[in-house]
mmCIF file of C-alpha atoms in Angstrom:
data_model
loop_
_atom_site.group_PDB
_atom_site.id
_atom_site.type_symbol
_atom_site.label_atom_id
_atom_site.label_comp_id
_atom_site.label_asym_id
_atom_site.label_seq_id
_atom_site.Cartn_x
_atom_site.Cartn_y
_atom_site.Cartn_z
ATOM 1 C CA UNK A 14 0.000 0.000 0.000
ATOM 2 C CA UNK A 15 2.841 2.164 0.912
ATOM 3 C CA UNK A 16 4.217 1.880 -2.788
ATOM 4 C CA UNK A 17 1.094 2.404 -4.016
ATOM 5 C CA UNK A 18 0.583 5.860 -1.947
ATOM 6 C CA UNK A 19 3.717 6.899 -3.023
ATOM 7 C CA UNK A 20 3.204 5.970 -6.693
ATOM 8 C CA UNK A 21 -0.062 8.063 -6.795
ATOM 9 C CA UNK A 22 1.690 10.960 -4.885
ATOM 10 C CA UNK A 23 4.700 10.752 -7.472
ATOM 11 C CA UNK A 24 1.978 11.495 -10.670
ATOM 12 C CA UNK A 25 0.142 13.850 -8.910
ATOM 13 C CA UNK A 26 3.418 16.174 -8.461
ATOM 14 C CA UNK A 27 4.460 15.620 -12.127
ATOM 15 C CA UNK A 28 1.071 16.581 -13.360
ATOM 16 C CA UNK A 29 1.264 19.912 -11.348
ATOM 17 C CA UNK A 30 4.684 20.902 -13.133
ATOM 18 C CA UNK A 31 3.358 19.754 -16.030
ATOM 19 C CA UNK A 32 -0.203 21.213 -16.165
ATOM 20 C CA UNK A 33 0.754 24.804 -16.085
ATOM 21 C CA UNK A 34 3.042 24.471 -19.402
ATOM 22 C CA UNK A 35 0.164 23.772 -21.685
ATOM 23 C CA UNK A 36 -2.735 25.344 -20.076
ATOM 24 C CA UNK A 37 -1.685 29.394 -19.207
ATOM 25 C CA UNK A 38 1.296 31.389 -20.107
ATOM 26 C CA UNK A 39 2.322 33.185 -16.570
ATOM 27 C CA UNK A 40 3.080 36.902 -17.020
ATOM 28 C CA UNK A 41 6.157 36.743 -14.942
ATOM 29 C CA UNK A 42 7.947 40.055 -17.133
ATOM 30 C CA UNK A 43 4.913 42.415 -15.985
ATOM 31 C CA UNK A 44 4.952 41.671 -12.355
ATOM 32 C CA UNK A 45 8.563 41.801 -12.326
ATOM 33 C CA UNK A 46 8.068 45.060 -14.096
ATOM 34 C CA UNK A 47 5.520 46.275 -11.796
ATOM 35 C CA UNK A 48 7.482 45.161 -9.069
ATOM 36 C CA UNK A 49 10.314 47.413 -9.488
ATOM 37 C CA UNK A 50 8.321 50.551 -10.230
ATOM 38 C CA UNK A 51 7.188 50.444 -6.990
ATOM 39 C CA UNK A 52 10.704 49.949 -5.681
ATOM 40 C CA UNK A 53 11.917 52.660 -7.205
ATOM 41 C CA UNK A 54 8.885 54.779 -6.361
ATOM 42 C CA UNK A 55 9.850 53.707 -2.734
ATOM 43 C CA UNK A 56 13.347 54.621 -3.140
ATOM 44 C CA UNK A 57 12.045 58.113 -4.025
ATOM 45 C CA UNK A 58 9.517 58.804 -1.369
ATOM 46 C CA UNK A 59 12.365 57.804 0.894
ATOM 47 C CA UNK A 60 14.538 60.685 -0.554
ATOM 48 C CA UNK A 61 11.595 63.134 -0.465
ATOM 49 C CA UNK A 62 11.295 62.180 3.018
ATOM 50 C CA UNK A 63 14.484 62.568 4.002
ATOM 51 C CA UNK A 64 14.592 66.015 2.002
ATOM 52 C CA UNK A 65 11.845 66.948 4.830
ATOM 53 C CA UNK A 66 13.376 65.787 7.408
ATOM 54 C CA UNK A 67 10.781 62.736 8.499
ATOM 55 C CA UNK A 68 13.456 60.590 8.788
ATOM 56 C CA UNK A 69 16.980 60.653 9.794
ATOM 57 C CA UNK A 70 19.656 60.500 6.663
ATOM 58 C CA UNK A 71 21.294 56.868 8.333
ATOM 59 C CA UNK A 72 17.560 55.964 8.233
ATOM 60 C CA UNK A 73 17.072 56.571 4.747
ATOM 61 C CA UNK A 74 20.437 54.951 3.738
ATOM 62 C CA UNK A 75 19.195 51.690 5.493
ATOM 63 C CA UNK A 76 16.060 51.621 4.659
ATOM 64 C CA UNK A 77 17.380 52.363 0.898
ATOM 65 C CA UNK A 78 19.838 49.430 1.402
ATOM 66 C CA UNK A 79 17.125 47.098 2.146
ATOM 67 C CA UNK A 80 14.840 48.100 -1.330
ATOM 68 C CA UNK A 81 17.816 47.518 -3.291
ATOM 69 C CA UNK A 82 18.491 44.471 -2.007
ATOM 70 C CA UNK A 83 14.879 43.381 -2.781
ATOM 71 C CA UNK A 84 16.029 44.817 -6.455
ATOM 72 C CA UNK A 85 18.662 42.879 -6.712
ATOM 73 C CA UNK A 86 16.575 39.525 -5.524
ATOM 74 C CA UNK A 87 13.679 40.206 -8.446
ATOM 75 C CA UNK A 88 16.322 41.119 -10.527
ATOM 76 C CA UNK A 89 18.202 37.631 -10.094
ATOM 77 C CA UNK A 90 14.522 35.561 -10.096
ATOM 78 C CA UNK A 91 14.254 37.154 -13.893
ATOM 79 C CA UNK A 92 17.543 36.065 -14.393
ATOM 80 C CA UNK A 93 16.969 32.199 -13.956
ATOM 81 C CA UNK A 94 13.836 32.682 -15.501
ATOM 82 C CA UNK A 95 15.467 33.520 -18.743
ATOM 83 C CA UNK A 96 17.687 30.518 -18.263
ATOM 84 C CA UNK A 97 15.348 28.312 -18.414
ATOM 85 C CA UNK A 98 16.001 25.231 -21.035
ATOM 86 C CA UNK A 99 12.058 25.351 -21.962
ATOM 87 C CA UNK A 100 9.284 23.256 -21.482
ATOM 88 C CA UNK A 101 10.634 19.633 -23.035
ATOM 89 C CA UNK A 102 13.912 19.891 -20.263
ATOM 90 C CA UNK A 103 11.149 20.772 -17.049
ATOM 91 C CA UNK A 104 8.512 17.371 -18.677
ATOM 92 C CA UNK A 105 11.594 15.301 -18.663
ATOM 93 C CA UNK A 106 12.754 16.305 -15.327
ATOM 94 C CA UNK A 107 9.440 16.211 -13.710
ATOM 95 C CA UNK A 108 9.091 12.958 -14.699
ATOM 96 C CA UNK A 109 13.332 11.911 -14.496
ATOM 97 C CA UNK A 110 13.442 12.796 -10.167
ATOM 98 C CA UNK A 111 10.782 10.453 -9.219
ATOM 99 C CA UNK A 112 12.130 7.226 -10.718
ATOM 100 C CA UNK A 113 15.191 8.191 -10.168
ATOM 101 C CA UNK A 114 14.592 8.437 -6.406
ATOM 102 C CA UNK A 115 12.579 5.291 -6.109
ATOM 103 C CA UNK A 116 15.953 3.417 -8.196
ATOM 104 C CA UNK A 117 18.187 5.090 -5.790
ATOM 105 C CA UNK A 118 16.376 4.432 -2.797
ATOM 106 C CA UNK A 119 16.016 0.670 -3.457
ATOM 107 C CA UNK A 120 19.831 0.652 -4.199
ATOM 108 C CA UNK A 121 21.364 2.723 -0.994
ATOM 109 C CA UNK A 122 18.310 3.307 1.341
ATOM 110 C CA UNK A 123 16.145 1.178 4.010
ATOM 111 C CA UNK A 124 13.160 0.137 2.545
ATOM 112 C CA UNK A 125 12.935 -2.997 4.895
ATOM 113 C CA UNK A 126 13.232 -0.854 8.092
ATOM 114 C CA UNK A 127 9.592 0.551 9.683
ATOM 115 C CA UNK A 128 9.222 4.271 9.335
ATOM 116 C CA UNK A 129 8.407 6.012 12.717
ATOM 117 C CA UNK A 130 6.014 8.356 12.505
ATOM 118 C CA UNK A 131 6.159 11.453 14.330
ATOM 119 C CA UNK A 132 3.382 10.503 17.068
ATOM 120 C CA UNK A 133 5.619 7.907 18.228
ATOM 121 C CA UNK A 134 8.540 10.103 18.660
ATOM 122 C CA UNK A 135 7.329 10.359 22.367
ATOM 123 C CA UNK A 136 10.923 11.647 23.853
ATOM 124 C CA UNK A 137 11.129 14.109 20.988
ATOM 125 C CA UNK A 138 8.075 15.289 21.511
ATOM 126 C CA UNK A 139 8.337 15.707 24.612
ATOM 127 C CA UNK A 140 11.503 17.297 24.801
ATOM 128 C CA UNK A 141 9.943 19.803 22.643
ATOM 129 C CA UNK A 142 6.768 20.270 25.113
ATOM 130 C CA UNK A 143 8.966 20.996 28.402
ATOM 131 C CA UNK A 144 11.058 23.347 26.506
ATOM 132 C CA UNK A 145 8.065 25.016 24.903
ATOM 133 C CA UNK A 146 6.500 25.151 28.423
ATOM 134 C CA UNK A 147 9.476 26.997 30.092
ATOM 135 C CA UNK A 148 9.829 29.207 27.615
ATOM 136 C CA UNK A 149 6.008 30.014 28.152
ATOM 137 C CA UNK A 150 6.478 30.573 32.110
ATOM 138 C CA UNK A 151 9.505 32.452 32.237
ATOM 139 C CA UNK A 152 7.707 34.975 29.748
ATOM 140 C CA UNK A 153 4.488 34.467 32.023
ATOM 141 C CA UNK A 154 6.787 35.524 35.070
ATOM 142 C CA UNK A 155 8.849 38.330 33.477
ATOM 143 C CA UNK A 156 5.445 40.255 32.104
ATOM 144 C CA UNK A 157 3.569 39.706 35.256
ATOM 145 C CA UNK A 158 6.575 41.438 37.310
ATOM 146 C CA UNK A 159 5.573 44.763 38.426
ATOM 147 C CA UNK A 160 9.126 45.904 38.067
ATOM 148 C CA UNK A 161 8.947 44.779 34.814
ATOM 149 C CA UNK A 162 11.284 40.972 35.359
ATOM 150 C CA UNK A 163 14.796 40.570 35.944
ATOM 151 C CA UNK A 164 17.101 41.701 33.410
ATOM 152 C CA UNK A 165 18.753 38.058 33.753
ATOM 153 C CA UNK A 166 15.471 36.494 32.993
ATOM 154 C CA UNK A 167 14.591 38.276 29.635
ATOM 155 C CA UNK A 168 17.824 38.492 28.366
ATOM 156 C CA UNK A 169 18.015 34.163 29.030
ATOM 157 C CA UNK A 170 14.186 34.114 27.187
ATOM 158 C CA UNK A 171 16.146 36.159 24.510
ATOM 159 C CA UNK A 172 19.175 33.805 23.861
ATOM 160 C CA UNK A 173 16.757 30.740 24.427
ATOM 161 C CA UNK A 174 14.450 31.914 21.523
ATOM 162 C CA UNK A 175 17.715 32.788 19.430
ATOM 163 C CA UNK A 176 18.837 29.112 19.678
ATOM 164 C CA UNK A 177 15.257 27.833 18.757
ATOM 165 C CA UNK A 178 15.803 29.677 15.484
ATOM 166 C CA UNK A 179 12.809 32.434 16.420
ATOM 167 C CA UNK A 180 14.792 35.646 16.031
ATOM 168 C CA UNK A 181 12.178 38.667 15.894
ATOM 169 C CA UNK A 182 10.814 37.042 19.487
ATOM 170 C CA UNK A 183 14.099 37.235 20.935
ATOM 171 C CA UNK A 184 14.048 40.376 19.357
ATOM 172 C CA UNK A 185 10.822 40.990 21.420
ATOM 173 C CA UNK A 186 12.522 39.889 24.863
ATOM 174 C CA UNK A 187 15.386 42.267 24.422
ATOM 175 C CA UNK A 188 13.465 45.461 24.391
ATOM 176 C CA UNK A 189 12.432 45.005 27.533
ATOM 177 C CA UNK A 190 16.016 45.661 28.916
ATOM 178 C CA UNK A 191 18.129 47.136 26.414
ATOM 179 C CA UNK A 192 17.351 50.287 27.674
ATOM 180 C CA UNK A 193 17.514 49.623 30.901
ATOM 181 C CA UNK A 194 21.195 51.360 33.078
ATOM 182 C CA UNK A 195 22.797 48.078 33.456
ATOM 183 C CA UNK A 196 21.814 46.747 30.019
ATOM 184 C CA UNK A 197 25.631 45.625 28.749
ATOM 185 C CA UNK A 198 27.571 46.171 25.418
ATOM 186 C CA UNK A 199 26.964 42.095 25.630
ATOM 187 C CA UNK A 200 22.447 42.902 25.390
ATOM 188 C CA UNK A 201 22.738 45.190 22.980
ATOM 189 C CA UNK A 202 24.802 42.902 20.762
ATOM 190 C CA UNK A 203 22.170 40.033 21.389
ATOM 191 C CA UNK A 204 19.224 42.492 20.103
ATOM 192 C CA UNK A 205 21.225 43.698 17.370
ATOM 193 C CA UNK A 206 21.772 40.245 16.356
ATOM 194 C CA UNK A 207 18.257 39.048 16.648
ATOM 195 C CA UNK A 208 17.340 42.257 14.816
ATOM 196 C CA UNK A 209 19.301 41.354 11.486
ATOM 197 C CA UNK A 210 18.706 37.811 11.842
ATOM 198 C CA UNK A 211 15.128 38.293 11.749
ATOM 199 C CA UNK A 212 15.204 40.640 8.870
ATOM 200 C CA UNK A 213 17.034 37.934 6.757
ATOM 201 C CA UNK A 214 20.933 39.376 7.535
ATOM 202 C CA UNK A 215 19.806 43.007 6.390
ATOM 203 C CA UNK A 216 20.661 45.975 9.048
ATOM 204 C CA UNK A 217 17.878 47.740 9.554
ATOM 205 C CA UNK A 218 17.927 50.997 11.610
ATOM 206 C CA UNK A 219 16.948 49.553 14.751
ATOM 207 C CA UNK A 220 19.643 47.038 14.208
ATOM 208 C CA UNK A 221 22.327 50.096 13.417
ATOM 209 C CA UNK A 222 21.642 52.092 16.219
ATOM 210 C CA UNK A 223 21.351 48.941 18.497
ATOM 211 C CA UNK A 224 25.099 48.429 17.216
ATOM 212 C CA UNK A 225 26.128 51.840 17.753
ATOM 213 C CA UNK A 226 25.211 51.600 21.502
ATOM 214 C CA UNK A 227 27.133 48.170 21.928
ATOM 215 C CA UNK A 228 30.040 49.629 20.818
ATOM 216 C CA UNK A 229 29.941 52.770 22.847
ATOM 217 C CA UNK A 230 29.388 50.845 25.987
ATOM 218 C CA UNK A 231 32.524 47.950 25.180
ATOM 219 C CA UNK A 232 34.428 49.345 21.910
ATOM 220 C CA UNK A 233 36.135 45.440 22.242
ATOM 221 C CA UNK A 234 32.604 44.037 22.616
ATOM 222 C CA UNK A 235 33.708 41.228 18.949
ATOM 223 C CA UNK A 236 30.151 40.973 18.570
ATOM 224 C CA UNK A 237 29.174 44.535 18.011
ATOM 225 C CA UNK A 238 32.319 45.003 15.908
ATOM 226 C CA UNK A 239 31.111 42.232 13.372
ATOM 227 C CA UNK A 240 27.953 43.341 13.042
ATOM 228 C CA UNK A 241 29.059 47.048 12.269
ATOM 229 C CA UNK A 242 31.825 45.441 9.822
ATOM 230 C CA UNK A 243 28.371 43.861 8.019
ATOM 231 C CA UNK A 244 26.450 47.011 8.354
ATOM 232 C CA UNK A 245 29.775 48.895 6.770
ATOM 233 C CA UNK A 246 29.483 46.311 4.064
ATOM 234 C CA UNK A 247 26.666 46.607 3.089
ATOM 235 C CA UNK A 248 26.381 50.886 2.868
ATOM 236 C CA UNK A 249 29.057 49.661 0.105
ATOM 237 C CA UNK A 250 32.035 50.384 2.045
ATOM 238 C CA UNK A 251 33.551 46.580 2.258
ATOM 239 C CA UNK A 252 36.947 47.721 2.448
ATOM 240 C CA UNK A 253 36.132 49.192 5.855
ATOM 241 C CA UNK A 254 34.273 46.436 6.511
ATOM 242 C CA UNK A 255 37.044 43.924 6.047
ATOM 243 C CA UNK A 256 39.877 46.418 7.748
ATOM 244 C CA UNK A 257 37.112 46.424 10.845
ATOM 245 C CA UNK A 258 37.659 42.731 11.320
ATOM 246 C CA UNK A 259 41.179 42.545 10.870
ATOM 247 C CA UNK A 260 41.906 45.050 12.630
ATOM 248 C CA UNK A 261 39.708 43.509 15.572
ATOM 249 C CA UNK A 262 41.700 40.687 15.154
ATOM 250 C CA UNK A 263 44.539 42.157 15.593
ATOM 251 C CA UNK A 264 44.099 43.452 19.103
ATOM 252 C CA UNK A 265 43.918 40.162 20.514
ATOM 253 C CA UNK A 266 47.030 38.528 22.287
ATOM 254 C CA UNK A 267 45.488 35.218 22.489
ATOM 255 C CA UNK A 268 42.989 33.165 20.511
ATOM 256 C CA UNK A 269 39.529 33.613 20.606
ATOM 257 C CA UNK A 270 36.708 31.581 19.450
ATOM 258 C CA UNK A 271 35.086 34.177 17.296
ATOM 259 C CA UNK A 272 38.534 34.713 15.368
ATOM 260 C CA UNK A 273 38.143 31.714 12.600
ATOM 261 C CA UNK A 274 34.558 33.995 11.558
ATOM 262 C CA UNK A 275 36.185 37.161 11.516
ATOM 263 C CA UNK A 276 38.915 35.748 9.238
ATOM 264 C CA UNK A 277 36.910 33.917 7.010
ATOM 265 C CA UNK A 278 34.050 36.882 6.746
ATOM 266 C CA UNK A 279 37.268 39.165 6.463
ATOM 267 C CA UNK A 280 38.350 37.075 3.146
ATOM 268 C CA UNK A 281 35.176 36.612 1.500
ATOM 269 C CA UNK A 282 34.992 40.607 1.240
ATOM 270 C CA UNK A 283 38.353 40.600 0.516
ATOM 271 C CA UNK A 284 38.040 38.287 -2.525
ATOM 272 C CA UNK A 285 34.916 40.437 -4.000
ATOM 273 C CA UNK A 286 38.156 43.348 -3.736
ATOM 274 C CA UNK A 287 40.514 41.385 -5.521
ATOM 275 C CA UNK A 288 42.890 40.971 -2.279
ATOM 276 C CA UNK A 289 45.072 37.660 -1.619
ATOM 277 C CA UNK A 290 43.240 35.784 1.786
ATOM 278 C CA UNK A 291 44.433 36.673 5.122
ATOM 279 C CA UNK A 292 46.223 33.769 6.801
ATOM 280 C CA UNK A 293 45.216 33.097 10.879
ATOM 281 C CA UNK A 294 47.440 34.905 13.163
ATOM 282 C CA UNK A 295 49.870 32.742 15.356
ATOM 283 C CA UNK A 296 49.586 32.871 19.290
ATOM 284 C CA UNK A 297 51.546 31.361 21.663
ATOM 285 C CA UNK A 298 50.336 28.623 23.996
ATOM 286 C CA UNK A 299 49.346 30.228 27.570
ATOM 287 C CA UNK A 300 51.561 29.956 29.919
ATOM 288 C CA UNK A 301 50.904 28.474 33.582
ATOM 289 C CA UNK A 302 50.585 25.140 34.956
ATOM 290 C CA UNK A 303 49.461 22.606 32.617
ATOM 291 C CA UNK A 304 47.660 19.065 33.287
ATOM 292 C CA UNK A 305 51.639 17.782 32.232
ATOM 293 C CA UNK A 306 52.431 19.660 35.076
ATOM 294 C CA UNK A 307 50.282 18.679 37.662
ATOM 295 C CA UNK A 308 50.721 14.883 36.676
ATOM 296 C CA UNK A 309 54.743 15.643 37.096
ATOM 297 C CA UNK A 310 54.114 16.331 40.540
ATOM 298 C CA UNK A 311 52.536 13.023 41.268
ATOM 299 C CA UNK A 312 55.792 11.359 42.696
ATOM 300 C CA UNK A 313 56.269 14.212 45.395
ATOM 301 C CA UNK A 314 54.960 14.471 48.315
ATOM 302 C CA UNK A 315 52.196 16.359 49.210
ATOM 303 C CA UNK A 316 53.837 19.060 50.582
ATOM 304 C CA UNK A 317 56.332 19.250 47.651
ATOM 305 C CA UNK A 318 53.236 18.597 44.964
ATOM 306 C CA UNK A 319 51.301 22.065 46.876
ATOM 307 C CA UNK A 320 54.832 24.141 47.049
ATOM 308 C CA UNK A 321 55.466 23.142 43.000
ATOM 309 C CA UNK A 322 51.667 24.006 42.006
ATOM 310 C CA UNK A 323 51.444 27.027 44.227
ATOM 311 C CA UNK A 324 54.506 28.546 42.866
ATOM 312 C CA UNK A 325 53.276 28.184 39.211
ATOM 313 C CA UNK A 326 49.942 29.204 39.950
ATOM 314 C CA UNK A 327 51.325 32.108 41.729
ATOM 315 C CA UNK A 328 53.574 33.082 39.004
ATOM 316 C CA UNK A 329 50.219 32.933 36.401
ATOM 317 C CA UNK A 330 48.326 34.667 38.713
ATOM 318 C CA UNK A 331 50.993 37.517 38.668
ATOM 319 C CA UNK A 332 51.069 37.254 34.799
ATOM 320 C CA UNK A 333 47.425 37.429 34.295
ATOM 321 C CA UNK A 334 47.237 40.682 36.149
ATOM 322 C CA UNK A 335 48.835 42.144 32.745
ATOM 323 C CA UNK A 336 46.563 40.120 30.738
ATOM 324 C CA UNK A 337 43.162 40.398 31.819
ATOM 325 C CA UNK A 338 41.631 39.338 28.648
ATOM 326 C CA UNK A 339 43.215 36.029 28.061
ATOM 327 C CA UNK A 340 40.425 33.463 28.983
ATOM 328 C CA UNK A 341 42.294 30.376 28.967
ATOM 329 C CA UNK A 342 44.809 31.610 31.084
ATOM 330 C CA UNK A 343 41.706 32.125 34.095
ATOM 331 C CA UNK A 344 40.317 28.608 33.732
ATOM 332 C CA UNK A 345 43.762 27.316 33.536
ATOM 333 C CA UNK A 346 44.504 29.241 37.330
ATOM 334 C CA UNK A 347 40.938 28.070 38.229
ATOM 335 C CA UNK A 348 41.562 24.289 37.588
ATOM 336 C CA UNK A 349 45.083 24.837 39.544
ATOM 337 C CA UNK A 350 43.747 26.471 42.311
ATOM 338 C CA UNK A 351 40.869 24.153 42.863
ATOM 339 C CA UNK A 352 44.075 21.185 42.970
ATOM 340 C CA UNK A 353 45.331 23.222 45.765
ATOM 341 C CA UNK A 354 41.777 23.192 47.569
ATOM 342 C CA UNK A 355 41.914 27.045 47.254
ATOM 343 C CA UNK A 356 38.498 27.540 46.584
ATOM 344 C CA UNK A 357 37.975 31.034 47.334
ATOM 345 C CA UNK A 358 40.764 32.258 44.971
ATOM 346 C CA UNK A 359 39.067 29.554 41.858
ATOM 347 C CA UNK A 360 36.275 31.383 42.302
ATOM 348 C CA UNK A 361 37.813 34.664 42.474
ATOM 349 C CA UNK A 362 39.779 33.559 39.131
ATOM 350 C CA UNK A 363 36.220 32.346 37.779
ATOM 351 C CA UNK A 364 34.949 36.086 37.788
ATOM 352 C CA UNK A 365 37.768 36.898 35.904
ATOM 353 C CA UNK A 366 36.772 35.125 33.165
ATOM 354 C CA UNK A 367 32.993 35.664 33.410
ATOM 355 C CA UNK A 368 33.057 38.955 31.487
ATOM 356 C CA UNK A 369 35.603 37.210 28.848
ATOM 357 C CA UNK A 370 32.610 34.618 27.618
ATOM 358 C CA UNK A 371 29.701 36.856 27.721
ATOM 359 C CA UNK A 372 29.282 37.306 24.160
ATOM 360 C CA UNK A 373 29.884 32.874 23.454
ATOM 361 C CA UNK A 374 27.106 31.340 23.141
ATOM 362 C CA UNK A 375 25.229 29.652 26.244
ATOM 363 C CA UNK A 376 25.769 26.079 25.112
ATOM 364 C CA UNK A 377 30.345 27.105 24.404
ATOM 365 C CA UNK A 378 32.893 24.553 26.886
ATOM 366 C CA UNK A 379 34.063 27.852 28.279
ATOM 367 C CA UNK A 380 31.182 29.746 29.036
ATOM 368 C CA UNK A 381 29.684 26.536 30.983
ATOM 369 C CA UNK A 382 32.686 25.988 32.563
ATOM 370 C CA UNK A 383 32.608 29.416 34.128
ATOM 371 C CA UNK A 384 28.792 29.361 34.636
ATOM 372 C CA UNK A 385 29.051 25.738 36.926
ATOM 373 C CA UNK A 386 32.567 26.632 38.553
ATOM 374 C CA UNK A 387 30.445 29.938 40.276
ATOM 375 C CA UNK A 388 27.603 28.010 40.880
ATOM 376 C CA UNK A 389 29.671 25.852 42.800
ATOM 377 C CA UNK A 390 31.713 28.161 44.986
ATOM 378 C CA UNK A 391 29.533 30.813 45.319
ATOM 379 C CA UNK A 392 26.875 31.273 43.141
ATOM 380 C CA UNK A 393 27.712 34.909 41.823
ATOM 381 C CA UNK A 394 26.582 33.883 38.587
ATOM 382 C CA UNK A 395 22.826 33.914 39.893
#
């Protein structure tokens, strides 16, 4: 029966390519036509209204970005319509794919094992449920707070909806503490993020001046400098957009996870300019006591193993004080520290790092590392 379905199912999709060919002839040229009239009729209202001074010049430039864009999209769909090979090369594809599939799926697929239809996907759908349900009473709870809910709280509902690929929610959450006195560089990042994403990578205006704050609260915020190195790129200035990234690069002493992005974004612009790729800078291994290190110490005694680890944790400590921004370096002195029993000083090292993976995302090694190490010793992370 199964077969059969899919036969039937099979005929019925290659009569609707099929049908359309030799019953109507689909004026594609005058709605494309149409369409762009009233994009350029848009583009000119927006310099008439700019002219007046209902909206702000960067405005108008954005907003002006974004109609192009849509240009450039219709432009490209009328394109591949006039590459089309005709009517005889869509028949004999319409009809090629499904026996095609059905050869290839007798030949490498499963056809012997049972399908599993959704409804019996109980732990996925349940999964799905209790997540769904959180995210439903944390929102519940954060817009029945007469104070408005915790910063903390909407700006987790935020990153939660990011990750479950629902941008203009998150989008949504942020508002309600971006503008709040201790929103960070790290929030407005987050909403300018969930700004473009939901807007299908295009900077809006929102998304610009949401940018513009990030970096005036944490000019080293990487976040906020990538998304002003796409806004740059797309005004047309993608050699300022590339420097932007290198540069950012640059400033680091020590790898970072967001570098292999920056480098690779960095070289796509820079082969639209003609420019030879960028190669990944070269940083040297932190220093401090590694797990080679601890595991020498084994054969000493315990008062020699604690003098040996203490005097290379103390000499990373001291180093660290010059390099406040190398990450690895803190959970290295955290691991050491909580060797020596020192709890007080992991935890001390711990809030360190916690401004140094603010910006990673919740589910990054690093960031959970941090997050459960203050948990454990003293909860500052709540």
């Amino acid at each position: 029966m199964i077969w059969v379905l899919a036969a039937m199912m099979a005929l019925a999709t290659v009569l609707a390519l099929i049908w359309p060919l030799g019953n109507r002839k689909v004026d594609g040229d005058g709605r494309q036509a149409k369409a762009l009239a009233i994009y350029e009729d848009q583009l000119s209202e927006l310099d008439r209204d700019a002219e007046r001074g209902l909206i702000t010049t960067e405005e108008a430039r954005a907003a002006g970005v974004e109609i192009k864009r849509r240009m450039l999209a219709l432009a490209g769909q009328e394109d591949r319509a006039r590459q089309s090979t005709g009517k005889r090369a869509i028949v004999a594809t319409a009809l090629a794919v499904p026996l095609a599939a059905a050869a290839l799926y007798t030949q490498i697929g499963s056809p012997d094992i049972p399908a599993m239809p959704f409804a019996e996907r109980g732990e996925e759908q349940q999964d799905a449920r209790e997540l769904q349900a959180l995210i439903t009473e944390l929102r519940s709870r954060l817009e029945a707070d007469p104070d408005g809910g915790e910063t903390r709280g909407w700006v987790l509902l935020g990153s939660t909806l990011m990750n479950m690929g629902r941008p203009a929610q998150a989008a949504k959450a942020f508002t309600h503490v971006v503008e709040r006195p201790d929103a960070t560089s790290a929030t407005w990042s987050q909403y300018a993020e969930a700004l473009i994403s939901a807007e299908s990578g295009v900077v809006t205006p929102r998304a610009s001046n949401a940018i513009a704050r990030a970096m005036e609260l944490d000019a080293a915020n990487p976040a906020a400098s990538y998304y002003r190195a796409i806004e740059l790129d797309q005004e047309g200035n993608t050699a300022g957009a590339r420097v932007l990234l290198l540069e950012r690069i640059a400033q680091e002493s020590q790898f970072a996870p967001w570098m292999p992005t920056f480098l690779a974004t960095a070289n796509q612009m820079g082969e639209r300019l003609g420019f030879d790729p960028v190669e990944p800078p070269e940083f040297e291994a932190p220093s401090g006591p590694s797990q080679e290190d601890v595991a020498a110490a084994a054969d000493m005694t315990p008062e020699e193993r604690a003098d040996f680890i203490r005097s290379m944790v103390d000499g990373l400590e001291a180093r660290l004080q010059d390099e406040p921004d190398n990450l690895e370096g803190w959970l290295q002195l955290a691991r050491a520290l909580v060797v020596l029993g020192e709890e007080d000083r992991a935890f001390a090292a711990l809030q360190s790092a916690e401004p140094l993976v603010a910006d990673l995302a919740p589910d990054d090694p690093q960031r959970r590392l941090v997050e459960e190490g203050l948990k454990r010793f003293g909860g500052a992370s709540e």
